[in-house]
mmCIF file of N, CA and C in Angstrom:
data_model
loop_
_atom_site.group_PDB
_atom_site.id
_atom_site.type_symbol
_atom_site.label_atom_id
_atom_site.label_comp_id
_atom_site.label_asym_id
_atom_site.label_seq_id
_atom_site.Cartn_x
_atom_site.Cartn_y
_atom_site.Cartn_z
ATOM 1 N N UNK X 1 -71.179 -14.167 -15.354
ATOM 2 C CA UNK X 1 -70.687 -13.770 -16.657
ATOM 3 C C UNK X 1 -71.871 -13.759 -17.614
ATOM 4 N N UNK X 2 -72.071 -12.660 -18.266
ATOM 5 C CA UNK X 2 -73.170 -12.524 -19.202
ATOM 6 C C UNK X 2 -72.704 -12.836 -20.614
ATOM 7 N N UNK X 3 -73.519 -13.587 -21.335
ATOM 8 C CA UNK X 3 -73.129 -13.996 -22.690
ATOM 9 C C UNK X 3 -73.073 -12.814 -23.641
ATOM 10 N N UNK X 4 -73.796 -11.746 -23.369
ATOM 11 C CA UNK X 4 -73.838 -10.612 -24.279
ATOM 12 C C UNK X 4 -72.625 -9.708 -24.207
ATOM 13 N N UNK X 5 -71.795 -9.872 -23.203
ATOM 14 C CA UNK X 5 -70.641 -8.995 -23.035
ATOM 15 C C UNK X 5 -69.395 -9.625 -23.637
ATOM 16 N N UNK X 6 -69.292 -9.558 -24.922
ATOM 17 C CA UNK X 6 -68.144 -10.134 -25.621
ATOM 18 C C UNK X 6 -67.072 -9.053 -25.772
ATOM 19 N N UNK X 7 -66.249 -8.897 -24.751
ATOM 20 C CA UNK X 7 -65.278 -7.816 -24.692
ATOM 21 C C UNK X 7 -63.961 -8.128 -25.382
ATOM 22 N N UNK X 8 -63.661 -9.380 -25.599
ATOM 23 C CA UNK X 8 -62.355 -9.771 -26.112
ATOM 24 C C UNK X 8 -62.440 -10.221 -27.561
ATOM 25 N N UNK X 9 -61.423 -9.848 -28.317
ATOM 26 C CA UNK X 9 -61.258 -10.404 -29.655
ATOM 27 C C UNK X 9 -60.234 -11.523 -29.521
ATOM 28 N N UNK X 10 -60.652 -12.763 -29.761
ATOM 29 C CA UNK X 10 -59.768 -13.911 -29.611
ATOM 30 C C UNK X 10 -59.452 -14.497 -30.978
ATOM 31 N N UNK X 11 -58.267 -15.084 -31.087
ATOM 32 C CA UNK X 11 -57.835 -15.698 -32.335
ATOM 33 C C UNK X 11 -57.732 -17.201 -32.131
ATOM 34 N N UNK X 12 -58.331 -17.955 -33.027
ATOM 35 C CA UNK X 12 -58.263 -19.409 -32.991
ATOM 36 C C UNK X 12 -57.058 -19.830 -33.824
ATOM 37 N N UNK X 13 -56.205 -20.676 -33.243
ATOM 38 C CA UNK X 13 -54.992 -21.143 -33.914
ATOM 39 C C UNK X 13 -55.136 -22.621 -34.236
ATOM 40 N N UNK X 14 -54.750 -22.988 -35.448
ATOM 41 C CA UNK X 14 -54.793 -24.391 -35.874
ATOM 42 C C UNK X 14 -53.455 -24.782 -36.471
ATOM 43 N N UNK X 15 -53.150 -26.061 -36.409
ATOM 44 C CA UNK X 15 -51.922 -26.559 -37.033
ATOM 45 C C UNK X 15 -52.056 -26.518 -38.548
ATOM 46 N N UNK X 16 -50.980 -26.135 -39.197
ATOM 47 C CA UNK X 16 -50.967 -26.050 -40.661
ATOM 48 C C UNK X 16 -50.670 -27.421 -41.261
ATOM 49 N N UNK X 17 -51.228 -27.670 -42.430
ATOM 50 C CA UNK X 17 -50.925 -28.900 -43.167
ATOM 51 C C UNK X 17 -49.656 -28.645 -43.966
ATOM 52 N N UNK X 18 -48.652 -29.500 -43.777
ATOM 53 C CA UNK X 18 -47.377 -29.346 -44.476
ATOM 54 C C UNK X 18 -47.519 -29.907 -45.882
ATOM 55 N N UNK X 19 -47.141 -29.110 -46.857
ATOM 56 C CA UNK X 19 -47.225 -29.541 -48.258
ATOM 57 C C UNK X 19 -46.300 -30.739 -48.489
ATOM 58 N N UNK X 20 -46.783 -31.721 -49.210
ATOM 59 C CA UNK X 20 -46.004 -32.911 -49.523
ATOM 60 C C UNK X 20 -45.983 -33.950 -48.420
ATOM 61 N N UNK X 21 -46.675 -33.696 -47.323
ATOM 62 C CA UNK X 21 -46.724 -34.646 -46.228
ATOM 63 C C UNK X 21 -47.714 -35.751 -46.582
ATOM 64 N N UNK X 22 -47.297 -37.013 -46.581
ATOM 65 C CA UNK X 22 -48.235 -38.077 -46.918
ATOM 66 C C UNK X 22 -49.355 -38.178 -45.880
ATOM 67 N N UNK X 23 -50.552 -38.314 -46.357
ATOM 68 C CA UNK X 23 -51.700 -38.415 -45.475
ATOM 69 C C UNK X 23 -52.384 -37.083 -45.232
ATOM 70 N N UNK X 24 -51.675 -35.994 -45.433
ATOM 71 C CA UNK X 24 -52.270 -34.665 -45.278
ATOM 72 C C UNK X 24 -52.701 -34.313 -43.866
ATOM 73 N N UNK X 25 -52.082 -34.946 -42.866
ATOM 74 C CA UNK X 25 -52.429 -34.641 -41.477
ATOM 75 C C UNK X 25 -51.817 -33.304 -41.075
ATOM 76 N N UNK X 26 -52.553 -32.499 -40.306
ATOM 77 C CA UNK X 26 -51.994 -31.214 -39.878
ATOM 78 C C UNK X 26 -50.898 -31.404 -38.836
ATOM 79 N N UNK X 27 -49.643 -31.181 -39.227
ATOM 80 C CA UNK X 27 -48.510 -31.399 -38.320
ATOM 81 C C UNK X 27 -47.601 -30.192 -38.213
ATOM 82 N N UNK X 28 -47.946 -29.119 -38.870
ATOM 83 C CA UNK X 28 -47.089 -27.933 -38.843
ATOM 84 C C UNK X 28 -47.280 -27.119 -37.575
ATOM 85 N N UNK X 29 -46.711 -25.931 -37.593
ATOM 86 C CA UNK X 29 -46.853 -25.014 -36.468
ATOM 87 C C UNK X 29 -48.271 -24.462 -36.421
ATOM 88 N N UNK X 30 -48.638 -23.928 -35.258
ATOM 89 C CA UNK X 30 -49.946 -23.302 -35.132
ATOM 90 C C UNK X 30 -49.932 -21.967 -35.866
ATOM 91 N N UNK X 31 -50.989 -21.710 -36.614
ATOM 92 C CA UNK X 31 -51.132 -20.441 -37.319
ATOM 93 C C UNK X 31 -52.565 -19.954 -37.154
ATOM 94 N N UNK X 32 -52.768 -18.658 -37.378
ATOM 95 C CA UNK X 32 -54.083 -18.060 -37.197
ATOM 96 C C UNK X 32 -55.088 -18.664 -38.172
ATOM 97 N N UNK X 33 -56.231 -19.107 -37.640
ATOM 98 C CA UNK X 33 -57.298 -19.649 -38.477
ATOM 99 C C UNK X 33 -58.391 -18.599 -38.677
ATOM 100 N N UNK X 34 -58.895 -18.034 -37.578
ATOM 101 C CA UNK X 34 -59.903 -16.976 -37.657
ATOM 102 C C UNK X 34 -59.999 -16.286 -36.303
ATOM 103 N N UNK X 35 -60.664 -15.147 -36.282
ATOM 104 C CA UNK X 35 -60.876 -14.389 -35.051
ATOM 105 C C UNK X 35 -62.372 -14.317 -34.765
ATOM 106 N N UNK X 36 -62.709 -14.208 -33.481
ATOM 107 C CA UNK X 36 -64.098 -14.103 -33.061
ATOM 108 C C UNK X 36 -64.160 -13.307 -31.764
ATOM 109 N N UNK X 37 -65.346 -12.911 -31.363
ATOM 110 C CA UNK X 37 -65.551 -12.173 -30.117
ATOM 111 C C UNK X 37 -65.867 -13.168 -29.002
ATOM 112 N N UNK X 38 -65.447 -12.848 -27.773
ATOM 113 C CA UNK X 38 -65.664 -13.760 -26.653
ATOM 114 C C UNK X 38 -65.696 -13.006 -25.338
ATOM 115 N N UNK X 39 -66.285 -13.635 -24.354
ATOM 116 C CA UNK X 39 -66.144 -13.173 -22.970
ATOM 117 C C UNK X 39 -65.236 -14.182 -22.279
ATOM 118 N N UNK X 40 -64.467 -13.718 -21.311
ATOM 119 C CA UNK X 40 -63.462 -14.567 -20.682
ATOM 120 C C UNK X 40 -63.487 -14.350 -19.178
ATOM 121 N N UNK X 41 -63.455 -15.455 -18.450
ATOM 122 C CA UNK X 41 -63.406 -15.402 -16.993
ATOM 123 C C UNK X 41 -62.344 -16.382 -16.526
ATOM 124 N N UNK X 42 -61.337 -15.868 -15.843
ATOM 125 C CA UNK X 42 -60.274 -16.733 -15.360
ATOM 126 C C UNK X 42 -60.694 -17.355 -14.038
ATOM 127 N N UNK X 43 -60.455 -18.661 -13.901
ATOM 128 C CA UNK X 43 -60.823 -19.394 -12.691
ATOM 129 C C UNK X 43 -59.759 -19.193 -11.613
ATOM 130 N N UNK X 44 -60.148 -19.359 -10.372
ATOM 131 C CA UNK X 44 -59.190 -19.240 -9.276
ATOM 132 C C UNK X 44 -58.331 -20.495 -9.211
ATOM 133 N N UNK X 45 -57.189 -20.387 -8.603
ATOM 134 C CA UNK X 45 -56.276 -21.524 -8.488
ATOM 135 C C UNK X 45 -56.523 -22.373 -7.263
ATOM 136 N N UNK X 46 -57.605 -22.134 -6.538
ATOM 137 C CA UNK X 46 -57.857 -22.857 -5.290
ATOM 138 C C UNK X 46 -58.003 -24.360 -5.516
ATOM 139 N N UNK X 47 -58.672 -24.754 -6.588
ATOM 140 C CA UNK X 47 -58.872 -26.187 -6.838
ATOM 141 C C UNK X 47 -57.556 -26.882 -7.156
ATOM 142 N N UNK X 48 -56.659 -26.209 -7.871
ATOM 143 C CA UNK X 48 -55.355 -26.802 -8.179
ATOM 144 C C UNK X 48 -54.529 -26.979 -6.915
ATOM 145 N N UNK X 49 -54.614 -26.020 -6.004
ATOM 146 C CA UNK X 49 -53.882 -26.126 -4.739
ATOM 147 C C UNK X 49 -54.451 -27.264 -3.903
ATOM 148 N N UNK X 50 -55.773 -27.384 -3.859
ATOM 149 C CA UNK X 50 -56.406 -28.458 -3.102
ATOM 150 C C UNK X 50 -56.036 -29.831 -3.651
ATOM 151 N N UNK X 51 -55.885 -29.917 -4.980
ATOM 152 C CA UNK X 51 -55.537 -31.194 -5.599
ATOM 153 C C UNK X 51 -54.064 -31.520 -5.432
ATOM 154 N N UNK X 52 -53.259 -30.561 -4.990
ATOM 155 C CA UNK X 52 -51.841 -30.802 -4.778
ATOM 156 C C UNK X 52 -51.050 -30.907 -6.061
ATOM 157 N N UNK X 53 -51.487 -30.220 -7.109
ATOM 158 C CA UNK X 53 -50.777 -30.273 -8.383
ATOM 159 C C UNK X 53 -49.460 -29.514 -8.287
ATOM 160 N N UNK X 54 -48.392 -30.136 -8.775
ATOM 161 C CA UNK X 54 -47.059 -29.542 -8.710
ATOM 162 C C UNK X 54 -46.734 -28.811 -10.007
ATOM 163 N N UNK X 55 -47.615 -27.968 -10.429
ATOM 164 C CA UNK X 55 -47.363 -27.221 -11.659
ATOM 165 C C UNK X 55 -48.067 -25.879 -11.582
ATOM 166 N N UNK X 56 -47.488 -24.917 -12.251
ATOM 167 C CA UNK X 56 -48.135 -23.615 -12.358
ATOM 168 C C UNK X 56 -49.188 -23.733 -13.441
ATOM 169 N N UNK X 57 -50.382 -23.296 -13.148
ATOM 170 C CA UNK X 57 -51.420 -23.410 -14.147
ATOM 171 C C UNK X 57 -52.449 -22.304 -13.977
ATOM 172 N N UNK X 58 -53.079 -21.989 -15.070
ATOM 173 C CA UNK X 58 -54.186 -21.050 -15.091
ATOM 174 C C UNK X 58 -55.285 -21.697 -15.895
ATOM 175 N N UNK X 59 -56.506 -21.514 -15.457
ATOM 176 C CA UNK X 59 -57.662 -22.024 -16.185
ATOM 177 C C UNK X 59 -58.635 -20.885 -16.383
ATOM 178 N N UNK X 60 -59.432 -21.026 -17.425
ATOM 179 C CA UNK X 60 -60.429 -20.006 -17.680
ATOM 180 C C UNK X 60 -61.605 -20.564 -18.447
ATOM 181 N N UNK X 61 -62.672 -19.795 -18.457
ATOM 182 C CA UNK X 61 -63.872 -20.154 -19.195
ATOM 183 C C UNK X 61 -64.098 -19.089 -20.258
ATOM 184 N N UNK X 62 -64.148 -19.539 -21.482
ATOM 185 C CA UNK X 62 -64.344 -18.659 -22.628
ATOM 186 C C UNK X 62 -65.734 -18.916 -23.162
ATOM 187 N N UNK X 63 -66.470 -17.872 -23.417
ATOM 188 C CA UNK X 63 -67.826 -18.020 -23.952
ATOM 189 C C UNK X 63 -67.895 -17.269 -25.271
ATOM 190 N N UNK X 64 -68.261 -17.979 -26.350
ATOM 191 C CA UNK X 64 -68.325 -17.387 -27.679
ATOM 192 C C UNK X 64 -69.716 -17.592 -28.264
ATOM 193 N N UNK X 65 -70.039 -16.783 -29.257
ATOM 194 C CA UNK X 65 -71.331 -16.920 -29.927
ATOM 195 C C UNK X 65 -71.395 -18.229 -30.707
ATOM 196 N N UNK X 66 -72.572 -18.822 -30.771
ATOM 197 C CA UNK X 66 -72.796 -20.047 -31.534
ATOM 198 C C UNK X 66 -73.014 -19.686 -33.002
ATOM 199 N N UNK X 67 -72.070 -20.086 -33.842
ATOM 200 C CA UNK X 67 -72.207 -19.912 -35.289
ATOM 201 C C UNK X 67 -71.469 -21.077 -35.954
ATOM 202 N N UNK X 68 -71.645 -21.228 -37.242
ATOM 203 C CA UNK X 68 -71.052 -22.362 -37.959
ATOM 204 C C UNK X 68 -69.531 -22.375 -37.822
ATOM 205 N N UNK X 69 -68.904 -21.218 -37.923
ATOM 206 C CA UNK X 69 -67.447 -21.148 -37.832
ATOM 207 C C UNK X 69 -66.968 -21.519 -36.429
ATOM 208 N N UNK X 70 -67.628 -21.021 -35.402
ATOM 209 C CA UNK X 70 -67.203 -21.307 -34.028
ATOM 210 C C UNK X 70 -67.476 -22.744 -33.615
ATOM 211 N N UNK X 71 -68.408 -23.423 -34.263
ATOM 212 C CA UNK X 71 -68.669 -24.836 -33.953
ATOM 213 C C UNK X 71 -67.538 -25.749 -34.400
ATOM 214 N N UNK X 72 -66.596 -25.247 -35.217
ATOM 215 C CA UNK X 72 -65.476 -26.067 -35.673
ATOM 216 C C UNK X 72 -64.340 -26.127 -34.658
ATOM 217 N N UNK X 73 -64.400 -25.343 -33.586
ATOM 218 C CA UNK X 73 -63.340 -25.334 -32.576
ATOM 219 C C UNK X 73 -63.346 -26.662 -31.819
ATOM 220 N N UNK X 74 -62.154 -27.244 -31.644
ATOM 221 C CA UNK X 74 -62.034 -28.511 -30.916
ATOM 222 C C UNK X 74 -60.786 -28.494 -30.039
ATOM 223 N N UNK X 75 -60.511 -29.587 -29.350
ATOM 224 C CA UNK X 75 -59.399 -29.633 -28.394
ATOM 225 C C UNK X 75 -58.021 -29.635 -29.054
ATOM 226 N N UNK X 76 -57.942 -29.802 -30.348
ATOM 227 C CA UNK X 76 -56.656 -29.756 -31.038
ATOM 228 C C UNK X 76 -56.233 -28.321 -31.341
ATOM 229 N N UNK X 77 -57.101 -27.359 -31.093
ATOM 230 C CA UNK X 77 -56.818 -25.955 -31.392
ATOM 231 C C UNK X 77 -56.192 -25.261 -30.184
ATOM 232 N N UNK X 78 -55.669 -24.081 -30.424
ATOM 233 C CA UNK X 78 -55.209 -23.170 -29.380
ATOM 234 C C UNK X 78 -55.983 -21.873 -29.544
ATOM 235 N N UNK X 79 -56.080 -21.092 -28.470
ATOM 236 C CA UNK X 79 -56.799 -19.823 -28.518
ATOM 237 C C UNK X 79 -55.907 -18.741 -27.936
ATOM 238 N N UNK X 80 -55.767 -17.635 -28.673
ATOM 239 C CA UNK X 80 -54.974 -16.504 -28.208
ATOM 240 C C UNK X 80 -55.927 -15.441 -27.658
ATOM 241 N N UNK X 81 -55.755 -15.134 -26.363
ATOM 242 C CA UNK X 81 -56.547 -14.111 -25.689
ATOM 243 C C UNK X 81 -55.577 -13.061 -25.173
ATOM 244 N N UNK X 82 -55.685 -11.849 -25.667
ATOM 245 C CA UNK X 82 -54.813 -10.746 -25.270
ATOM 246 C C UNK X 82 -53.339 -11.111 -25.342
ATOM 247 N N UNK X 83 -52.924 -11.763 -26.419
ATOM 248 C CA UNK X 83 -51.527 -12.086 -26.644
ATOM 249 C C UNK X 83 -51.014 -13.338 -25.965
ATOM 250 N N UNK X 84 -51.828 -14.020 -25.180
ATOM 251 C CA UNK X 84 -51.412 -15.247 -24.504
ATOM 252 C C UNK X 84 -52.130 -16.435 -25.113
ATOM 253 N N UNK X 85 -51.378 -17.498 -25.363
ATOM 254 C CA UNK X 85 -51.971 -18.692 -25.964
ATOM 255 C C UNK X 85 -52.446 -19.645 -24.874
ATOM 256 N N UNK X 86 -53.650 -20.156 -25.075
ATOM 257 C CA UNK X 86 -54.281 -21.090 -24.150
ATOM 258 C C UNK X 86 -54.591 -22.387 -24.890
ATOM 259 N N UNK X 87 -54.444 -23.519 -24.226
ATOM 260 C CA UNK X 87 -54.822 -24.815 -24.785
ATOM 261 C C UNK X 87 -56.310 -25.042 -24.507
ATOM 262 N N UNK X 88 -57.002 -25.628 -25.470
ATOM 263 C CA UNK X 88 -58.416 -25.938 -25.297
ATOM 264 C C UNK X 88 -58.525 -27.273 -24.578
ATOM 265 N N UNK X 89 -59.178 -27.287 -23.417
ATOM 266 C CA UNK X 89 -59.357 -28.524 -22.664
ATOM 267 C C UNK X 89 -60.678 -29.197 -22.981
ATOM 268 N N UNK X 90 -61.736 -28.415 -23.137
ATOM 269 C CA UNK X 90 -63.028 -28.992 -23.491
ATOM 270 C C UNK X 90 -63.894 -27.933 -24.157
ATOM 271 N N UNK X 91 -64.773 -28.415 -25.012
ATOM 272 C CA UNK X 91 -65.708 -27.554 -25.728
ATOM 273 C C UNK X 91 -67.110 -28.114 -25.480
ATOM 274 N N UNK X 92 -67.996 -27.278 -24.974
ATOM 275 C CA UNK X 92 -69.350 -27.746 -24.689
ATOM 276 C C UNK X 92 -70.174 -27.799 -25.972
ATOM 277 N N UNK X 93 -71.262 -28.507 -25.896
ATOM 278 C CA UNK X 93 -72.212 -28.488 -27.001
ATOM 279 C C UNK X 93 -72.852 -27.111 -27.060
ATOM 280 N N UNK X 94 -73.198 -26.627 -28.250
ATOM 281 C CA UNK X 94 -73.815 -25.300 -28.348
ATOM 282 C C UNK X 94 -75.126 -25.234 -27.576
ATOM 283 N N UNK X 95 -75.306 -24.152 -26.832
ATOM 284 C CA UNK X 95 -76.550 -23.893 -26.116
ATOM 285 C C UNK X 95 -77.484 -23.182 -27.084
ATOM 286 N N UNK X 96 -78.485 -23.871 -27.559
ATOM 287 C CA UNK X 96 -79.376 -23.333 -28.606
ATOM 288 C C UNK X 96 -80.258 -22.202 -28.116
ATOM 289 N N UNK X 97 -80.629 -22.214 -26.834
ATOM 290 C CA UNK X 97 -81.521 -21.162 -26.336
ATOM 291 C C UNK X 97 -80.773 -19.855 -26.093
ATOM 292 N N UNK X 98 -79.553 -19.943 -25.552
ATOM 293 C CA UNK X 98 -78.780 -18.725 -25.281
ATOM 294 C C UNK X 98 -77.811 -18.381 -26.397
ATOM 295 N N UNK X 99 -77.613 -19.295 -27.349
ATOM 296 C CA UNK X 99 -76.783 -19.101 -28.525
ATOM 297 C C UNK X 99 -75.316 -18.805 -28.198
ATOM 298 N N UNK X 100 -74.720 -19.640 -27.346
ATOM 299 C CA UNK X 100 -73.297 -19.530 -27.081
ATOM 300 C C UNK X 100 -72.683 -20.910 -26.887
ATOM 301 N N UNK X 101 -71.354 -20.951 -26.949
ATOM 302 C CA UNK X 101 -70.572 -22.164 -26.722
ATOM 303 C C UNK X 101 -69.572 -21.838 -25.618
ATOM 304 N N UNK X 102 -69.445 -22.723 -24.639
ATOM 305 C CA UNK X 102 -68.475 -22.524 -23.570
ATOM 306 C C UNK X 102 -67.251 -23.402 -23.827
ATOM 307 N N UNK X 103 -66.079 -22.807 -23.639
ATOM 308 C CA UNK X 103 -64.815 -23.498 -23.871
ATOM 309 C C UNK X 103 -63.953 -23.352 -22.621
ATOM 310 N N UNK X 104 -63.476 -24.465 -22.082
ATOM 311 C CA UNK X 104 -62.555 -24.437 -20.948
ATOM 312 C C UNK X 104 -61.141 -24.426 -21.516
ATOM 313 N N UNK X 105 -60.354 -23.409 -21.113
ATOM 314 C CA UNK X 105 -58.987 -23.272 -21.605
ATOM 315 C C UNK X 105 -58.027 -23.329 -20.429
ATOM 316 N N UNK X 106 -56.761 -23.700 -20.698
ATOM 317 C CA UNK X 106 -55.761 -23.806 -19.630
ATOM 318 C C UNK X 106 -54.376 -23.459 -20.152
ATOM 319 N N UNK X 107 -53.559 -22.949 -19.254
ATOM 320 C CA UNK X 107 -52.130 -22.719 -19.491
ATOM 321 C C UNK X 107 -51.393 -23.460 -18.392
ATOM 322 N N UNK X 108 -50.519 -24.398 -18.759
ATOM 323 C CA UNK X 108 -49.795 -25.166 -17.766
ATOM 324 C C UNK X 108 -48.296 -25.034 -18.009
ATOM 325 N N UNK X 109 -47.563 -24.837 -16.916
ATOM 326 C CA UNK X 109 -46.119 -24.727 -16.990
ATOM 327 C C UNK X 109 -45.545 -25.633 -15.904
ATOM 328 N N UNK X 110 -44.540 -26.384 -16.209
ATOM 329 C CA UNK X 110 -43.910 -27.239 -15.202
ATOM 330 C C UNK X 110 -44.435 -28.647 -15.251
ATOM 331 N N UNK X 111 -44.257 -29.424 -14.218
ATOM 332 C CA UNK X 111 -44.730 -30.793 -14.225
ATOM 333 C C UNK X 111 -44.321 -31.503 -13.034
#
């Protein structure tokens, strides 16, 4: 996967702060925060089958440009790629030489 091929427009979703909520913690529904360009590669399910997980799941690797706005993405966010919402599992430290950030995303159904 090449970092320069940012083919997807992805939307970062964050929880909204409910007005009048004591403490001001974000507890509302997820809403659009901002959009950015990304490359996306979906991982194979072979590792999940080997681990014997009893759930349907998809994992992927998202690579985005390193900028101040994209550095705010964390595991509490969701990411919409082509109309499907993915949970953020981990966010790597920015790679200063290649100028990108790698994000591991997952969709899990069942249990």
